[in-house]
Structures are given as structure tokens and as C-alpha cells.
CSV table of C-alpha atoms in Angstrom, one decimal:
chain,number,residue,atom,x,y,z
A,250,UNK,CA,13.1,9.8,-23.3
A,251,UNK,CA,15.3,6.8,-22.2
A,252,UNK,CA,18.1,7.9,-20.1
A,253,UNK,CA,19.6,3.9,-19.8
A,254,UNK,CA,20.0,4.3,-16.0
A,255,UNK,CA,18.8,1.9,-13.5
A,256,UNK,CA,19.1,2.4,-10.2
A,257,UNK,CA,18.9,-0.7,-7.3
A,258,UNK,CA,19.0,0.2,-3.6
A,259,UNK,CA,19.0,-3.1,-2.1
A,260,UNK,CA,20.5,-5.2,-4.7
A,261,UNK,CA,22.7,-7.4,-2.6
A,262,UNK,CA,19.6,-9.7,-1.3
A,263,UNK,CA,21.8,-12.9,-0.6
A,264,UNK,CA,21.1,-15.4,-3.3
A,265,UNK,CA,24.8,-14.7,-4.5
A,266,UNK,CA,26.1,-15.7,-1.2
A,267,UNK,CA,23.2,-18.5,-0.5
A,268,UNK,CA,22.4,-19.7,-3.7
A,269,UNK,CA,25.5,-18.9,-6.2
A,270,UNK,CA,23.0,-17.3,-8.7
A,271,UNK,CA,21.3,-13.9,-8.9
A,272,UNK,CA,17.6,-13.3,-8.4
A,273,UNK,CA,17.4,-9.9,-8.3
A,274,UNK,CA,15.3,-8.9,-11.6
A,275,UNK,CA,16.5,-5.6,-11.4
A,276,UNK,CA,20.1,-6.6,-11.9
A,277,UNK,CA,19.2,-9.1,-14.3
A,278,UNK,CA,17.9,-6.4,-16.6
A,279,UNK,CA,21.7,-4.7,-16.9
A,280,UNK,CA,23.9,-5.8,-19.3
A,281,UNK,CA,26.9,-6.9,-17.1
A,282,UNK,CA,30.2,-7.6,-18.2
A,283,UNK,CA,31.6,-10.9,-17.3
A,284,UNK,CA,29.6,-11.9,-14.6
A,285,UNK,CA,31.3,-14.2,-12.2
A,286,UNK,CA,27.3,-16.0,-11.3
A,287,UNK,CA,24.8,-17.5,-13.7
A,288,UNK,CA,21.9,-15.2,-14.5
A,289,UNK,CA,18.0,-16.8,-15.0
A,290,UNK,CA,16.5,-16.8,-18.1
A,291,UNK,CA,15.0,-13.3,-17.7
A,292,UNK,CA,19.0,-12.2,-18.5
A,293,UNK,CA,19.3,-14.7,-22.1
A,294,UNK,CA,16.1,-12.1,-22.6
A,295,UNK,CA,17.5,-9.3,-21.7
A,296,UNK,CA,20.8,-10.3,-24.2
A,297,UNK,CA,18.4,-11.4,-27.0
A,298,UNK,CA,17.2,-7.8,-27.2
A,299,UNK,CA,20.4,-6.0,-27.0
A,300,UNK,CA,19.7,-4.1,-23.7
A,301,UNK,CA,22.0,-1.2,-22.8
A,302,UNK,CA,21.6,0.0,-19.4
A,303,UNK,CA,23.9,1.5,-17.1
A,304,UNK,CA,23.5,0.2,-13.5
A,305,UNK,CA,23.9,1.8,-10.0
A,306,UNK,CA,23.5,-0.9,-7.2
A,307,UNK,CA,23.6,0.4,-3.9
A,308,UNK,CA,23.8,-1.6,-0.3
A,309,UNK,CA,23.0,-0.4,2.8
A,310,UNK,CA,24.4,-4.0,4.3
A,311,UNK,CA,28.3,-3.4,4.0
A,312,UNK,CA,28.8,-7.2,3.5
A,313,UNK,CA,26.4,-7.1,0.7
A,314,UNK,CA,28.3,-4.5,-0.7
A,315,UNK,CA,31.6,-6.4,-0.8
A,316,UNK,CA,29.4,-9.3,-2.6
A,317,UNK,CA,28.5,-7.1,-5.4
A,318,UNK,CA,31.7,-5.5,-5.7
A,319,UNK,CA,33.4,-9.0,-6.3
A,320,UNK,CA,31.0,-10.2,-8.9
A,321,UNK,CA,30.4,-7.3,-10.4
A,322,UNK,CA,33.8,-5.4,-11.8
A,323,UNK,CA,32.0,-3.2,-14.4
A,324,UNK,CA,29.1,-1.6,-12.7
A,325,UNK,CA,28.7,1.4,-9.9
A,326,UNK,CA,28.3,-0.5,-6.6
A,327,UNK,CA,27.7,2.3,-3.1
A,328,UNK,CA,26.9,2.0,0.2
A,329,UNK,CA,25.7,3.8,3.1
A,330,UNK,CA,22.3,4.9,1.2
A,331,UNK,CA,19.3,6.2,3.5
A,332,UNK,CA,16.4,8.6,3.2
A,333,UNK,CA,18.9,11.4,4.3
A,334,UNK,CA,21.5,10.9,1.8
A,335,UNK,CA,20.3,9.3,-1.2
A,336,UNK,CA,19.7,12.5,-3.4
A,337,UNK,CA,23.1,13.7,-2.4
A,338,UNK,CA,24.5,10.0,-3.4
A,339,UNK,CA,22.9,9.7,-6.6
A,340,UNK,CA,24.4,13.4,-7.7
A,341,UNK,CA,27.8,12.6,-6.4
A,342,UNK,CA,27.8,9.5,-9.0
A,343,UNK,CA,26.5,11.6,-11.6
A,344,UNK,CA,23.2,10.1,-12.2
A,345,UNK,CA,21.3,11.3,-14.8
A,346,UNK,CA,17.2,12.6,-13.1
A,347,UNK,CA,15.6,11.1,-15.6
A,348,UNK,CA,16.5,7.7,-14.1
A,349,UNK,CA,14.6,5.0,-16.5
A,350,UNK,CA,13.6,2.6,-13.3
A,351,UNK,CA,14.1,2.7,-9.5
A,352,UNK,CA,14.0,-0.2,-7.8
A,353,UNK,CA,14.3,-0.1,-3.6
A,354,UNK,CA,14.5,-2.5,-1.3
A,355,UNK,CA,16.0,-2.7,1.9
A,356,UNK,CA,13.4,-2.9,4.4
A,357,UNK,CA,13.6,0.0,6.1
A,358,UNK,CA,13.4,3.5,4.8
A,359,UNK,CA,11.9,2.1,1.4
A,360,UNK,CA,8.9,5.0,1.2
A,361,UNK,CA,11.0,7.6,3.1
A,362,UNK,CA,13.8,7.2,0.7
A,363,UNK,CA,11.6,7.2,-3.0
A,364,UNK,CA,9.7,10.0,-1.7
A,365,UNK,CA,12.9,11.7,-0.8
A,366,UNK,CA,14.8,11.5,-3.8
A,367,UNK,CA,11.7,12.1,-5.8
A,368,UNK,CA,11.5,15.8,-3.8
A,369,UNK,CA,14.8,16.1,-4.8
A,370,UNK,CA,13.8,16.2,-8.3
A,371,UNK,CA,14.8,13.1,-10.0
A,372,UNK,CA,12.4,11.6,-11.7
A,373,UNK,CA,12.1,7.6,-12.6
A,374,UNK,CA,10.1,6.5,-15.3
A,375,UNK,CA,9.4,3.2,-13.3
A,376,UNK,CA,9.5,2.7,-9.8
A,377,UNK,CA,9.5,-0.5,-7.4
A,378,UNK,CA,9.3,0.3,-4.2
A,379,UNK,CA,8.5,-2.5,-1.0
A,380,UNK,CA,5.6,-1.8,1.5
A,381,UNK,CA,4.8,-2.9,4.9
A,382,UNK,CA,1.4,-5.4,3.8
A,383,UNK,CA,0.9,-5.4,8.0
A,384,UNK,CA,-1.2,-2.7,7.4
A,385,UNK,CA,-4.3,-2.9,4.8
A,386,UNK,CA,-6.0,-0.1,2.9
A,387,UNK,CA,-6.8,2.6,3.5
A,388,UNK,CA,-4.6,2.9,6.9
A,389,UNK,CA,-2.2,5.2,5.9
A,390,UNK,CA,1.1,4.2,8.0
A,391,UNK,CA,4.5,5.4,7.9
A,392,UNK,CA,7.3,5.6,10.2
A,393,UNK,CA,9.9,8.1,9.4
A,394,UNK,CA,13.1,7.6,8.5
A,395,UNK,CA,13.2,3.9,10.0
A,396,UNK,CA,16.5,2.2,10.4
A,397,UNK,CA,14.6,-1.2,10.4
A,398,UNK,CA,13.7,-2.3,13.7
A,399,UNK,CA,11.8,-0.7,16.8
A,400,UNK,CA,12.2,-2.1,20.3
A,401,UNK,CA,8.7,-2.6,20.7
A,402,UNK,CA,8.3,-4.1,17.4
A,403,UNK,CA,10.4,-7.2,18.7
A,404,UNK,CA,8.0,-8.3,21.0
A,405,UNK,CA,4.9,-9.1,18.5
A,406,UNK,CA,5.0,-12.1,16.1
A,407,UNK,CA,6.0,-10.0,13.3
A,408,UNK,CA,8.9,-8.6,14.7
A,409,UNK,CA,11.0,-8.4,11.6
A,410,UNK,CA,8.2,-6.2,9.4
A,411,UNK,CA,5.7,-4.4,12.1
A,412,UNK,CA,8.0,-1.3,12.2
A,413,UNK,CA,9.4,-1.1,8.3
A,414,UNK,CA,8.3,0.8,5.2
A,415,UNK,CA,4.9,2.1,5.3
A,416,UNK,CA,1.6,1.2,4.3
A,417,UNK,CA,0.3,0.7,0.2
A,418,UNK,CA,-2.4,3.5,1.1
A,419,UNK,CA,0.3,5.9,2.2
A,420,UNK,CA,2.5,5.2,-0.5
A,421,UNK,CA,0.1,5.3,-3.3
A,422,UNK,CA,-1.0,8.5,-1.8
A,423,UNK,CA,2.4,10.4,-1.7
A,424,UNK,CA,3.1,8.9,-4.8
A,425,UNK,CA,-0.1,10.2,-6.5
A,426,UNK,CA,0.3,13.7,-5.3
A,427,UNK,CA,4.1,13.8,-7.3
A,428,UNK,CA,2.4,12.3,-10.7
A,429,UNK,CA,2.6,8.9,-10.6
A,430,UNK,CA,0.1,6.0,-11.0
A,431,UNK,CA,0.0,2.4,-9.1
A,432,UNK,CA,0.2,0.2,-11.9
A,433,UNK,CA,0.5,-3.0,-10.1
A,434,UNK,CA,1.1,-4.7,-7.2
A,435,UNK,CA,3.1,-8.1,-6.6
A,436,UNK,CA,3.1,-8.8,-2.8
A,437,UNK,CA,4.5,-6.5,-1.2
A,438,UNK,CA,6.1,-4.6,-3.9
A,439,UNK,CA,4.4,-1.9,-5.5
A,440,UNK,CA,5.4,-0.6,-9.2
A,441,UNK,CA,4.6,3.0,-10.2
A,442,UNK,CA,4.7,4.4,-13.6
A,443,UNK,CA,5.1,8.7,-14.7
A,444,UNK,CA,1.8,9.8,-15.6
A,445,UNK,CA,3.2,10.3,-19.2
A,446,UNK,CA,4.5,6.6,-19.4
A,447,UNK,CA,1.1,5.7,-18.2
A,448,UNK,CA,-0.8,7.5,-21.2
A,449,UNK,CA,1.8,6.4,-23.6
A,450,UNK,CA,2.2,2.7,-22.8
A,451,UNK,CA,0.2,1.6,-20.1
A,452,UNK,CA,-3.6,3.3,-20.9
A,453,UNK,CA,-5.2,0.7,-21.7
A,454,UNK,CA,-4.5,-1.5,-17.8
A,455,UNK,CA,-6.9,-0.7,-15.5
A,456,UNK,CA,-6.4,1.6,-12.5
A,457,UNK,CA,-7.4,-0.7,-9.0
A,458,UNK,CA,-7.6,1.1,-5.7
A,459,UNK,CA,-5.5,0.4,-3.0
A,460,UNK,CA,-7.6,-2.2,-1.7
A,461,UNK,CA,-8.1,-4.1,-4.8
A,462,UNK,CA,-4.6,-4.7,-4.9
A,463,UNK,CA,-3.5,-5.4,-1.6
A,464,UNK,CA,-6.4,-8.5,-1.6
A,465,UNK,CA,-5.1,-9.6,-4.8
């Protein structure tokens, strides 16, 4: 059942500030009234079908936050989200568990936080969710509840991903055992489906293993 609830940790990714346009697909999909920046053609789409969504667009970047909450009058905007609290936040705003997508993106506590919230017993139909592509299949990494950076991180050439998110093997493992299925894999985002949704709408793609994927 469609709840019309999406939910976008991360959704302030600096193309409003640097670009004067969004790029964030996720917010592209809501219907937003008035918007103050022009949308890409995935939002003409979005119109042409009549999409009704309620959005919740969370920040952990406080200057991010005051970005969306200029542009967008009309839609739930928080900040302050981490694995610890995001449950708890989600409730508070009265979001419904059967959440129709999940989108999160702040590289950080990306796998700590959907696993989290998950636990907590929401349940999103849909679910993008960044991974750390440092480390290949079948390593199975994971550093909890990362803030972003690690000291020693700083001193290899990756500096700004060796300590974030956690591996696509550890992901699509945790994510397995709490019913859902890796449907694909763009980069370094991977996008989970419900078993159910996968049955109903999706049984005829073919399930790839984690290595498949990350070489693609």
C-alpha cells in the first residue's frame, strides 16, 4: 500500500547554493509548491503524472538546512539526524512506517542509520542508501556510528571516503536478513526493494551478487 511519504536524509547536496538548480532526484520526485529553483526534466515528469507525495528532507549540515528551508516553504525540512536519533525524529514528525522510499545520503552513518531505523520498525518500500566502494565484495566493512572522518583516515589518498558508510557486502547482507533485495546498484548507491515489492513489480530483473554489481 502507498503511504505517499518520502523521506531524504541528505537532501541539501549543494547544487542549490552552487548551481541555482536542484539535482537531487529524490526531491525532484515531490510535488513542491512554488519552488523558488528550476527543477530537471525528471520534475515536468513527475507533474505530467500527477504525483502526490509528502516529503521529509532532513540535513545533518545546518547550513544546508537553512538552504532547503528558504526554497522550500511547503515541505518538512529537520536537522540534526544520525543513527542515534533518526527513529525517534521520524515519530516526532509523524511519519507514517510504511514510508514509500528512503533515500540517505550524508556520508557518514548512511548503513548505521537505514539499519537503525529499519530495527525500529519502519518499513520503506524503496531504499537508497550510499556505500563506501573502497572496499569490494565480499569484505564486509562497517564502522559504527561514524561521524564522517577518522584521524587516521586523513593521511591516505582517500581521505574523504576510507572511514565512511560501509561496504556493499555488509550492507546487502544486513539488508537481506530484514527482507529486502539489492535490486541495483548505480556507483555507489545501492537501491533495495521489500521482498513483496520485489515479487509484485520487480520479478522478472535478475538478482546479481554483490560482486557483479560493484564491477558493473
Amino acid at each position: 500500500k502507498i503511504s505517499g511519504h518520502i523521506v531524504n536524509v541528505g537532501a541539501g547536496d549543494g547544487c542549490i547554493e552552487a548551481y541555482n538548480r536542484e539535482c537531487d532526484e529524490a526531491n525532484e520526485f515531490l510535488e513542491l509548491a512554488d519552488p523558488m529553483v528550476p527543477m530537471s526534466d525528471v520534475r515536468s515528469r513527475t507533474r505530467a503524472i500527477d504525483t502526490k507525495f509528502k516529503g521529509h528532507l532532513y540535513e545533518p549540515n545546518e547550513k544546508n538546512v537553512a538552504i532547503l528551508s528558504a526554497t522550500y516553504k511547503n515541505i518538512s525540512i529537520g536537522g540534526g539526524v544520525d543513527a542515534s536519533n533518526f527513529a525517534r525524529i521520524l515519530q516526532s514528525d509523524g511519519v507514517p512506517h510504511n514510508i514509500d522510499f528512503l533515500k540517505y545520503d550524508t556520508d557518514a552513518q548512511d548503513c548505521d542509520s537505514v539499519l537503525a531505523v529499519i530495527d525500529a520498525g519502519f518499513q520503506p518500500l524503496l531504499v537508497l542508501a550510499e556505500f563506501n566502494l573502497l572496499f569490494p565484495p565480499p569484505i564486509g566493512f562497517n564502522l559504527p556510528y561514524t561521524k564522517g572522518l577518522y584521524t587516521w583516515a586523513k593521511r591516505t589518498p582517500y581521505a574523504v571516503q576510507l572511514g565512511n558508510e560501509c561496504s556493499l557486502s555488509f550492507l546487502s547482507k544486513q539488508m537481506g536478513v530484514r527482507g529486502y533485495v539489492l535490486l541495483q546498484v548505480d556507483w555507489w548507491d545501492a537501491l533495495f526493494v521489500t521482498s513483496q515489492v520485489y515479487q509484485t513489480a520487480f520479478s522478472l530483473f535478475p538478482i546479481y551478487d554483490d560482486l557483479t554489481w560493484w564491477l558493473y
